[in-house]
mmCIF file of C-alpha atoms and ligand atoms in Angstrom:
data_model
loop_
_atom_site.group_PDB
_atom_site.id
_atom_site.type_symbol
_atom_site.label_atom_id
_atom_site.label_comp_id
_atom_site.label_asym_id
_atom_site.label_seq_id
_atom_site.Cartn_x
_atom_site.Cartn_y
_atom_site.Cartn_z
ATOM 1 C CA MET A 1 14.849 -15.619 1.221
ATOM 2 C CA ARG A 2 16.605 -12.574 2.771
ATOM 3 C CA GLY A 3 19.287 -11.615 0.317
ATOM 4 C CA SER A 4 16.942 -12.153 -2.660
ATOM 5 C CA ARG A 5 16.551 -9.275 -5.090
ATOM 6 C CA VAL A 6 13.584 -6.971 -4.413
ATOM 7 C CA ALA A 7 12.516 -4.074 -6.641
ATOM 8 C CA VAL A 8 10.376 -1.493 -4.809
ATOM 9 C CA ILE A 9 8.251 0.666 -7.120
ATOM 10 C CA GLY A 10 7.294 4.035 -5.593
ATOM 11 C CA ALA A 11 10.451 3.876 -3.461
ATOM 12 C CA ASN A 12 10.279 7.500 -2.276
ATOM 13 C CA GLY A 13 6.546 7.473 -1.525
ATOM 14 C CA GLN A 14 5.111 7.193 1.966
ATOM 15 C CA LEU A 15 5.142 3.387 2.233
ATOM 16 C CA GLY A 16 8.014 2.947 -0.238
ATOM 17 C CA THR A 17 10.379 5.007 1.949
ATOM 18 C CA ASP A 18 9.780 2.731 4.934
ATOM 19 C CA LEU A 19 10.004 -0.401 2.785
ATOM 20 C CA VAL A 20 13.436 0.670 1.562
ATOM 21 C CA LYS A 21 14.608 1.015 5.195
ATOM 22 C CA VAL A 22 13.062 -2.236 6.370
ATOM 23 C CA PHE A 23 14.352 -4.368 3.472
ATOM 24 C CA ASP A 24 17.965 -3.514 4.352
ATOM 25 C CA GLU A 25 18.998 -7.173 4.519
ATOM 26 C CA TRP A 26 17.780 -7.807 0.977
ATOM 27 C CA ASP A 27 19.339 -7.049 -2.388
ATOM 28 C CA LEU A 28 17.133 -4.002 -2.790
ATOM 29 C CA VAL A 29 16.611 -1.956 -5.950
ATOM 30 C CA PRO A 30 14.581 1.194 -5.156
ATOM 31 C CA LEU A 31 12.645 2.569 -8.143
ATOM 32 C CA THR A 32 11.181 6.067 -7.989
ATOM 33 C CA HIS A 33 8.770 7.554 -10.515
ATOM 34 C CA ALA A 34 11.836 9.040 -12.246
ATOM 35 C CA ASP A 35 13.233 5.511 -12.718
ATOM 36 C CA VAL A 36 10.069 3.839 -13.947
ATOM 37 C CA GLU A 37 6.666 4.938 -15.269
ATOM 38 C CA ILE A 38 4.384 1.979 -14.686
ATOM 39 C CA CYS A 39 1.906 3.242 -17.303
ATOM 40 C CA ASP A 40 4.642 2.766 -19.919
ATOM 41 C CA TYR A 41 4.594 -0.981 -20.533
ATOM 42 C CA ALA A 42 7.731 -1.181 -22.682
ATOM 43 C CA GLN A 43 9.851 0.918 -20.319
ATOM 44 C CA THR A 44 8.638 -0.928 -17.208
ATOM 45 C CA ARG A 45 9.386 -4.255 -18.870
ATOM 46 C CA GLN A 46 12.865 -3.109 -19.878
ATOM 47 C CA VAL A 47 13.686 -1.774 -16.387
ATOM 48 C CA LEU A 48 12.490 -4.891 -14.564
ATOM 49 C CA LYS A 49 14.058 -7.273 -17.072
ATOM 50 C CA ALA A 50 17.437 -5.642 -16.493
ATOM 51 C CA ILE A 51 17.051 -5.920 -12.698
ATOM 52 C CA ARG A 52 15.890 -9.570 -12.754
ATOM 53 C CA PRO A 53 14.113 -9.297 -9.381
ATOM 54 C CA ASP A 54 12.846 -12.188 -7.290
ATOM 55 C CA PHE A 55 10.137 -9.880 -5.887
ATOM 56 C CA VAL A 56 8.543 -6.681 -7.182
ATOM 57 C CA ILE A 57 6.716 -4.602 -4.552
ATOM 58 C CA ASN A 58 4.335 -2.139 -6.149
ATOM 59 C CA THR A 59 3.362 0.818 -3.962
ATOM 60 C CA ALA A 60 2.708 3.159 -6.914
ATOM 61 C CA ALA A 61 -0.869 4.364 -7.207
ATOM 62 C CA PHE A 62 -3.022 7.383 -7.983
ATOM 63 C CA VAL A 63 -4.071 7.897 -4.355
ATOM 64 C CA ARG A 64 -5.969 11.204 -4.421
ATOM 65 C CA VAL A 65 -9.398 9.718 -3.789
ATOM 66 C CA ASP A 66 -11.394 12.864 -4.615
ATOM 67 C CA ASP A 67 -9.435 13.622 -7.795
ATOM 68 C CA CYS A 68 -10.033 10.045 -8.998
ATOM 69 C CA GLU A 69 -13.761 10.940 -9.335
ATOM 70 C CA GLU A 70 -12.901 13.405 -12.121
ATOM 71 C CA GLU A 71 -9.713 11.841 -13.467
ATOM 72 C CA VAL A 72 -11.262 8.437 -14.032
ATOM 73 C CA GLY A 73 -8.962 7.607 -16.949
ATOM 74 C CA LYS A 74 -5.861 8.324 -14.901
ATOM 75 C CA ALA A 75 -7.208 6.356 -11.927
ATOM 76 C CA PHE A 76 -7.729 3.253 -14.056
ATOM 77 C CA SER A 77 -4.479 3.774 -16.018
ATOM 78 C CA VAL A 78 -2.322 3.802 -12.860
ATOM 79 C CA ASN A 79 -4.332 1.662 -10.435
ATOM 80 C CA ALA A 80 -5.615 -0.988 -12.846
ATOM 81 C CA PHE A 81 -4.092 -1.131 -16.353
ATOM 82 C CA ALA A 82 -0.512 -0.445 -15.246
ATOM 83 C CA VAL A 83 -0.968 -3.106 -12.554
ATOM 84 C CA ARG A 84 -2.124 -5.490 -15.297
ATOM 85 C CA SER A 85 1.133 -4.758 -17.136
ATOM 86 C CA LEU A 86 3.175 -5.333 -13.962
ATOM 87 C CA ALA A 87 1.381 -8.643 -13.394
ATOM 88 C CA GLN A 88 2.179 -9.704 -16.963
ATOM 89 C CA ILE A 89 5.825 -8.681 -16.668
ATOM 90 C CA CYS A 90 6.254 -10.418 -13.286
ATOM 91 C CA ALA A 91 4.630 -13.597 -14.641
ATOM 92 C CA ASP A 92 7.003 -13.543 -17.639
ATOM 93 C CA LEU A 93 10.032 -12.944 -15.378
ATOM 94 C CA ASP A 94 8.802 -15.648 -12.953
ATOM 95 C CA CYS A 95 9.013 -13.288 -9.975
ATOM 96 C CA THR A 96 6.503 -12.621 -7.202
ATOM 97 C CA LEU A 97 4.400 -9.461 -7.381
ATOM 98 C CA VAL A 98 3.606 -7.909 -4.006
ATOM 99 C CA HIS A 99 0.853 -5.386 -4.621
ATOM 100 C CA ILE A 100 -0.658 -2.886 -2.176
ATOM 101 C CA SER A 101 -4.410 -2.321 -2.180
ATOM 102 C CA THR A 102 -6.995 -0.599 -0.033
ATOM 103 C CA ASP A 103 -9.927 -0.865 2.396
ATOM 104 C CA TYR A 104 -11.882 1.279 -0.087
ATOM 105 C CA VAL A 105 -12.733 -1.857 -2.107
ATOM 106 C CA PHE A 106 -15.576 -2.273 0.443
ATOM 107 C CA ASP A 107 -18.862 -0.360 0.670
ATOM 108 C CA GLY A 108 -18.715 0.086 4.459
ATOM 109 C CA LYS A 109 -22.107 -1.473 5.201
ATOM 110 C CA LYS A 110 -20.858 -4.490 7.142
ATOM 111 C CA GLY A 111 -20.384 -2.720 10.472
ATOM 112 C CA GLU A 112 -17.739 -5.150 11.711
ATOM 113 C CA PRO A 113 -14.177 -5.806 10.533
ATOM 114 C CA TYR A 114 -13.888 -6.968 6.931
ATOM 115 C CA THR A 115 -12.120 -10.257 6.289
ATOM 116 C CA GLU A 116 -10.384 -11.331 3.093
ATOM 117 C CA GLU A 117 -13.424 -13.489 2.285
ATOM 118 C CA ASP A 118 -15.927 -10.589 2.366
ATOM 119 C CA LEU A 119 -17.534 -9.423 -0.863
ATOM 120 C CA THR A 120 -16.099 -6.247 -2.324
ATOM 121 C CA ASN A 121 -18.322 -3.430 -3.527
ATOM 122 C CA PRO A 122 -16.420 -0.156 -4.039
ATOM 123 C CA ILE A 123 -18.411 3.068 -3.842
ATOM 124 C CA ASN A 124 -15.885 5.414 -5.442
ATOM 125 C CA VAL A 125 -13.659 5.469 -8.540
ATOM 126 C CA TYR A 126 -10.452 5.004 -6.535
ATOM 127 C CA GLY A 127 -11.814 1.841 -4.894
ATOM 128 C CA ALA A 128 -13.117 0.489 -8.209
ATOM 129 C CA SER A 129 -9.794 1.100 -9.925
ATOM 130 C CA LYS A 130 -7.813 -0.517 -7.088
ATOM 131 C CA LEU A 131 -10.151 -3.529 -7.112
ATOM 132 C CA ALA A 132 -9.639 -3.914 -10.860
ATOM 133 C CA GLY A 133 -5.880 -3.877 -10.173
ATOM 134 C CA GLU A 134 -6.300 -6.696 -7.636
ATOM 135 C CA HIS A 135 -8.285 -8.745 -10.158
ATOM 136 C CA PHE A 136 -5.596 -8.357 -12.814
ATOM 137 C CA VAL A 137 -2.893 -9.484 -10.371
ATOM 138 C CA GLN A 138 -4.922 -12.532 -9.341
ATOM 139 C CA ALA A 139 -5.803 -13.463 -12.913
ATOM 140 C CA ILE A 140 -2.387 -12.973 -14.504
ATOM 141 C CA CYS A 141 0.428 -13.476 -11.995
ATOM 142 C CA GLU A 142 0.243 -16.761 -10.132
ATOM 143 C CA LYS A 143 3.025 -15.801 -7.715
ATOM 144 C CA HIS A 144 1.456 -12.853 -5.921
ATOM 145 C CA LEU A 145 0.787 -11.295 -2.534
ATOM 146 C CA ILE A 146 -1.915 -8.623 -2.377
ATOM 147 C CA ILE A 147 -2.018 -6.563 0.805
ATOM 148 C CA ARG A 148 -4.994 -4.357 1.599
ATOM 149 C CA THR A 149 -4.300 -1.654 4.143
ATOM 150 C CA SER A 150 -6.050 1.472 5.434
ATOM 151 C CA GLY A 151 -5.466 5.056 6.582
ATOM 152 C CA LEU A 152 -1.697 5.099 6.059
ATOM 153 C CA TYR A 153 0.551 7.696 7.688
ATOM 154 C CA GLY A 154 4.331 7.585 7.592
ATOM 155 C CA LYS A 155 7.370 9.751 8.178
ATOM 156 C CA ALA A 156 7.760 10.487 4.458
ATOM 157 C CA GLY A 157 4.110 11.585 4.076
ATOM 158 C CA SER A 158 2.121 10.571 1.032
ATOM 159 C CA SER A 159 3.700 12.138 -2.037
ATOM 160 C CA GLY A 160 0.369 11.717 -3.848
ATOM 161 C CA LYS A 161 -1.610 13.482 -1.130
ATOM 162 C CA GLY A 162 1.060 15.970 -0.096
ATOM 163 C CA GLY A 163 1.545 14.913 3.533
ATOM 164 C CA ASN A 164 -0.529 12.831 5.890
ATOM 165 C CA PHE A 165 -3.496 13.286 8.230
ATOM 166 C CA VAL A 166 -1.379 13.440 11.417
ATOM 167 C CA GLU A 167 0.820 16.227 10.046
ATOM 168 C CA THR A 168 -2.227 18.116 8.749
ATOM 169 C CA MET A 169 -3.874 18.012 12.186
ATOM 170 C CA ILE A 170 -0.696 19.193 13.939
ATOM 171 C CA ARG A 171 -0.258 22.028 11.442
ATOM 172 C CA LEU A 172 -3.889 23.187 11.784
ATOM 173 C CA ALA A 173 -3.641 23.076 15.584
ATOM 174 C CA GLN A 174 -0.449 25.148 15.489
ATOM 175 C CA GLU A 175 -2.082 27.677 13.154
ATOM 176 C CA GLY A 176 -4.868 28.101 15.737
ATOM 177 C CA LYS A 177 -7.646 27.604 13.194
ATOM 178 C CA PRO A 178 -10.936 25.879 14.135
ATOM 179 C CA ILE A 179 -10.741 22.249 13.057
ATOM 180 C CA ARG A 180 -13.699 20.156 11.889
ATOM 181 C CA VAL A 181 -13.138 16.441 11.451
ATOM 182 C CA ILE A 182 -15.421 13.713 10.133
ATOM 183 C CA ASP A 183 -16.860 11.476 12.835
ATOM 184 C CA ASP A 184 -18.974 9.062 10.766
ATOM 185 C CA GLN A 185 -16.224 7.174 8.943
ATOM 186 C CA VAL A 186 -14.574 4.466 11.005
ATOM 187 C CA PHE A 187 -11.329 2.730 9.970
ATOM 188 C CA SER A 188 -7.960 1.488 11.274
ATOM 189 C CA PRO A 189 -5.191 4.106 11.042
ATOM 190 C CA THR A 190 -1.969 2.332 10.050
ATOM 191 C CA TYR A 191 1.624 3.435 10.593
ATOM 192 C CA ALA A 192 3.520 2.895 7.325
ATOM 193 C CA ARG A 193 6.591 1.667 9.204
ATOM 194 C CA ASP A 194 4.565 -1.084 10.929
ATOM 195 C CA LEU A 195 3.105 -2.077 7.576
ATOM 196 C CA ALA A 196 6.577 -2.187 6.005
ATOM 197 C CA VAL A 197 7.838 -4.443 8.816
ATOM 198 C CA LEU A 198 4.885 -6.770 8.352
ATOM 199 C CA ILE A 199 5.345 -6.882 4.580
ATOM 200 C CA GLU A 200 9.022 -7.808 5.010
ATOM 201 C CA GLU A 201 8.101 -10.552 7.444
ATOM 202 C CA ALA A 202 5.334 -11.861 5.176
ATOM 203 C CA VAL A 203 7.631 -11.924 2.129
ATOM 204 C CA GLN A 204 10.357 -13.648 4.147
ATOM 205 C CA LYS A 205 7.836 -16.295 5.224
ATOM 206 C CA GLY A 206 6.602 -16.859 1.675
ATOM 207 C CA ALA A 207 3.055 -15.552 2.270
ATOM 208 C CA CYS A 208 0.903 -15.455 -0.855
ATOM 209 C CA GLY A 209 -2.653 -14.609 -1.903
ATOM 210 C CA LEU A 210 -4.774 -11.801 -0.482
ATOM 211 C CA HIS A 211 -4.240 -10.389 3.028
ATOM 212 C CA HIS A 212 -5.483 -7.529 5.182
ATOM 213 C CA PHE A 213 -2.775 -5.655 7.112
ATOM 214 C CA ALA A 214 -3.780 -2.735 9.354
ATOM 215 C CA ASN A 215 -2.977 -1.645 12.878
ATOM 216 C CA SER A 216 -5.497 -3.179 15.267
ATOM 217 C CA GLY A 217 -8.498 -1.396 16.746
ATOM 218 C CA GLN A 218 -10.646 1.241 15.098
ATOM 219 C CA CYS A 219 -11.643 4.904 15.321
ATOM 220 C CA SER A 220 -13.270 7.695 13.367
ATOM 221 C CA TRP A 221 -11.172 10.473 11.842
ATOM 222 C CA TYR A 222 -12.444 12.704 14.677
ATOM 223 C CA GLU A 223 -11.287 10.211 17.316
ATOM 224 C CA PHE A 224 -7.960 9.820 15.521
ATOM 225 C CA ALA A 225 -7.439 13.596 15.573
ATOM 226 C CA GLY A 226 -8.488 13.694 19.248
ATOM 227 C CA LYS A 227 -5.822 11.132 20.123
ATOM 228 C CA ILE A 228 -3.148 13.110 18.220
ATOM 229 C CA PHE A 229 -4.004 16.265 20.191
ATOM 230 C CA GLU A 230 -4.217 14.354 23.478
ATOM 231 C CA LEU A 231 -0.801 12.708 23.026
ATOM 232 C CA LEU A 232 0.803 16.026 22.138
ATOM 233 C CA GLY A 233 -1.022 18.051 24.807
ATOM 234 C CA LEU A 234 -2.586 20.330 22.172
ATOM 235 C CA ASN A 235 -5.913 22.057 22.765
ATOM 236 C CA PRO A 236 -7.215 23.417 19.458
ATOM 237 C CA GLU A 237 -10.798 24.487 18.772
ATOM 238 C CA PHE A 238 -11.933 21.142 17.491
ATOM 239 C CA SER A 239 -15.359 19.736 16.557
ATOM 240 C CA ALA A 240 -16.961 16.749 14.885
ATOM 241 C CA THR A 241 -18.751 16.897 11.558
ATOM 242 C CA THR A 242 -20.369 14.411 9.195
ATOM 243 C CA ALA A 243 -19.154 13.246 5.805
ATOM 244 C CA SER A 244 -22.213 14.761 4.135
ATOM 245 C CA LYS A 245 -21.634 18.176 5.762
ATOM 246 C CA PHE A 246 -17.918 17.997 4.911
ATOM 247 C CA GLY A 247 -18.915 17.434 1.280
ATOM 248 C CA ALA A 248 -15.875 15.662 -0.203
ATOM 249 C CA LYS A 249 -16.191 14.813 -3.894
ATOM 250 C CA ALA A 250 -15.821 11.052 -3.421
ATOM 251 C CA ARG A 251 -18.084 8.961 -1.223
ATOM 252 C CA ARG A 252 -16.123 6.867 1.276
ATOM 253 C CA PRO A 253 -17.151 3.769 3.213
ATOM 254 C CA ALA A 254 -18.684 4.591 6.616
ATOM 255 C CA TYR A 255 -16.895 1.601 8.116
ATOM 256 C CA SER A 256 -13.779 0.060 6.572
ATOM 257 C CA VAL A 257 -11.969 -1.629 9.448
ATOM 258 C CA LEU A 258 -9.807 -4.480 8.180
ATOM 259 C CA GLY A 259 -9.633 -7.691 10.156
ATOM 260 C CA SER A 260 -6.030 -8.860 9.875
ATOM 261 C CA ALA A 261 -6.511 -12.362 11.240
ATOM 262 C CA LYS A 262 -5.739 -14.469 8.152
ATOM 263 C CA LEU A 263 -1.976 -14.518 8.605
ATOM 264 C CA GLY A 264 -2.547 -15.709 12.176
ATOM 265 C CA GLY A 265 0.665 -16.634 13.962
ATOM 266 C CA SER A 266 2.798 -16.413 10.831
ATOM 267 C CA VAL A 267 3.624 -12.734 11.386
ATOM 268 C CA SER A 268 4.278 -10.590 14.452
ATOM 269 C CA ALA A 269 1.264 -9.439 16.404
ATOM 270 C CA TRP A 270 -0.119 -6.144 15.212
ATOM 271 C CA ARG A 271 0.176 -3.134 17.470
ATOM 272 C CA ALA A 272 -2.933 -1.179 18.485
ATOM 273 C CA TRP A 273 -3.332 2.007 16.430
ATOM 274 C CA GLU A 274 -2.925 4.197 19.535
ATOM 275 C CA GLU A 275 0.450 2.601 20.316
ATOM 276 C CA SER A 276 1.622 3.010 16.722
ATOM 277 C CA LEU A 277 0.519 6.654 16.660
ATOM 278 C CA ALA A 278 2.572 7.317 19.816
ATOM 279 C CA ALA A 279 5.549 5.577 18.147
ATOM 280 C CA TYR A 280 5.148 7.746 15.020
ATOM 281 C CA LEU A 281 5.089 10.925 17.126
ATOM 282 C CA LEU A 282 8.275 9.858 18.908
ATOM 283 C CA ASP A 283 9.897 8.837 15.594
ATOM 284 C CA THR A 284 9.150 12.323 14.261
ATOM 285 C CA GLN A 285 10.788 13.927 17.352
ATOM 286 C CA ARG A 286 7.567 15.047 19.046
ATOM 287 C CA THR A 287 7.314 15.024 22.828
ATOM 288 C CA CYS A 288 4.266 13.127 24.002
ATOM 289 C CA VAL A 289 2.447 14.107 27.181
ATOM 290 C CA GLU A 290 2.835 11.535 29.971
ATOM 291 C CA SER A 291 -0.397 9.564 30.326
ATOM 292 C CA GLU A 292 -2.041 9.223 33.742
ATOM 293 C CA PRO A 293 -1.254 5.907 35.423
ATOM 294 C CA ASP A 294 -4.274 3.600 35.665
ATOM 295 C CA ALA A 295 -6.188 3.997 38.919
HETATM 296 N N1 NAP B 301 -2.299 6.593 1.746
HETATM 297 C C1 NAP B 301 -3.273 5.858 2.266
HETATM 298 O O1 NAP B 301 -3.989 6.288 3.200
HETATM 299 C C2 NAP B 301 -3.546 4.473 1.731
HETATM 300 C C3 NAP B 301 -4.589 3.716 2.294
HETATM 301 C C4 NAP B 301 -4.812 2.422 1.799
HETATM 302 C C5 NAP B 301 -4.045 1.920 0.775
HETATM 303 N N2 NAP B 301 -3.056 2.691 0.234
HETATM 304 C C6 NAP B 301 -2.245 2.149 -0.856
HETATM 305 O O2 NAP B 301 -0.912 2.076 -0.382
HETATM 306 C C7 NAP B 301 -0.001 2.260 -1.473
HETATM 307 C C8 NAP B 301 1.057 3.281 -1.066
HETATM 308 O O3 NAP B 301 0.443 4.513 -0.753
HETATM 309 P P1 NAP B 301 1.320 5.777 -0.298
HETATM 310 O O4 NAP B 301 0.526 6.524 0.707
HETATM 311 O O5 NAP B 301 2.688 5.327 0.024
HETATM 312 O O6 NAP B 301 1.325 6.612 -1.673
HETATM 313 P P2 NAP B 301 2.375 7.742 -2.167
HETATM 314 O O7 NAP B 301 3.100 8.344 -1.009
HETATM 315 O O8 NAP B 301 1.626 8.640 -3.086
HETATM 316 O O9 NAP B 301 3.448 6.882 -2.981
HETATM 317 C C9 NAP B 301 3.201 6.399 -4.264
HETATM 318 C C10 NAP B 301 4.513 6.373 -5.004
HETATM 319 O O10 NAP B 301 4.290 5.873 -6.327
HETATM 320 C C11 NAP B 301 4.862 6.775 -7.281
HETATM 321 N N3 NAP B 301 4.049 6.738 -8.491
HETATM 322 C C12 NAP B 301 2.817 7.279 -8.663
HETATM 323 N N4 NAP B 301 2.397 7.054 -9.923
HETATM 324 C C13 NAP B 301 3.384 6.344 -10.543
HETATM 325 C C14 NAP B 301 3.538 5.834 -11.849
HETATM 326 N N5 NAP B 301 2.596 6.011 -12.774
HETATM 327 N N6 NAP B 301 4.680 5.170 -12.160
HETATM 328 C C15 NAP B 301 5.652 5.012 -11.224
HETATM 329 N N7 NAP B 301 5.570 5.489 -9.972
HETATM 330 C C16 NAP B 301 4.436 6.157 -9.636
HETATM 331 C C17 NAP B 301 4.835 8.130 -6.613
HETATM 332 O O11 NAP B 301 5.817 8.971 -7.179
HETATM 333 P P3 NAP B 301 5.508 10.553 -7.447
HETATM 334 O O12 NAP B 301 4.878 11.078 -6.196
HETATM 335 O O13 NAP B 301 6.864 11.098 -7.729
HETATM 336 O O14 NAP B 301 4.570 10.582 -8.607
HETATM 337 C C18 NAP B 301 5.147 7.757 -5.163
HETATM 338 O O15 NAP B 301 6.531 7.639 -4.959
HETATM 339 C C19 NAP B 301 -0.865 2.614 -2.678
HETATM 340 O O16 NAP B 301 -1.059 1.467 -3.444
HETATM 341 C C20 NAP B 301 -2.194 3.026 -2.081
HETATM 342 O O17 NAP B 301 -3.264 2.771 -2.971
HETATM 343 C C21 NAP B 301 -2.782 3.946 0.687
#
């Protein structure tokens, strides 16, 4: 398989940047938004037909969850209808579509990690549009791998969101402003580089169907921020708040931890989110505070 031709859509996005690095032993064709507009069916078809890929990895999405509530047409155009087009094109070209989806397809009421078999029930426009995208892939492109992930942060930062949560917390701490972080939404923060490594391994091993990939363990956004400050030895004025007090436009699931058990032994063991966060901080040249040895 390594050596096969792989087109990565969204190649300079947060996940796309790490995918491009990790797929270095493949015949990789990186496609940025300037190279391909997935909402333009004819252009996308022409670009992919010329490349003749064995795999297309689609990381492109309209990821600004709050803006999706108002820009419903755009959310469905990018996250659902363009994905339908990609599925059609990949089916016609007889290549495998690897498509990235989200934990926000769930309503958050389960209270324990979601498996691939759990019923979906999105509670915001972003989640509904991403779920529609999944359905199109499953219905149209037989050769597919759908990967749901959660709480992504990577060295490139999300181009859609303008950075990532870790960088935002560090910046706010350095600015000395009081920081309030939501404590009633629990999820699995996931390092984009780890996800990219797992995707490469899954593609190499011929994985197909629907899979959950997230760093293991769980935390609230408040706990995540606390760990960032602890690892960096920062002491900002920092308090917990609730989602309702925070008042974001889109509702988000209160609990969206993804159980990543389905791939079992076929891929490397997942790192705990705390370990991956420490790795990210080192990869971005931060000095972490030495932790106390266990008593
Ligand atoms: N970020 C998260 O916390 C998170 C959590 C769960 C799942 N996911 C999923 O993970 C995937 C990757 O997310 P990410 O954080 O890497 O996002 P990102 O940094 O915003 O990257 C998305 C990339 O797609 C490109 N793109 C956007 N619209 C496009 C279009 N219409 N045609 C072609 N290219 C387009 C963007 O280019 P421009 O910026 O130049 O437009 C960007 O390079 C997405 O499917 C997302 O739904 C993300």
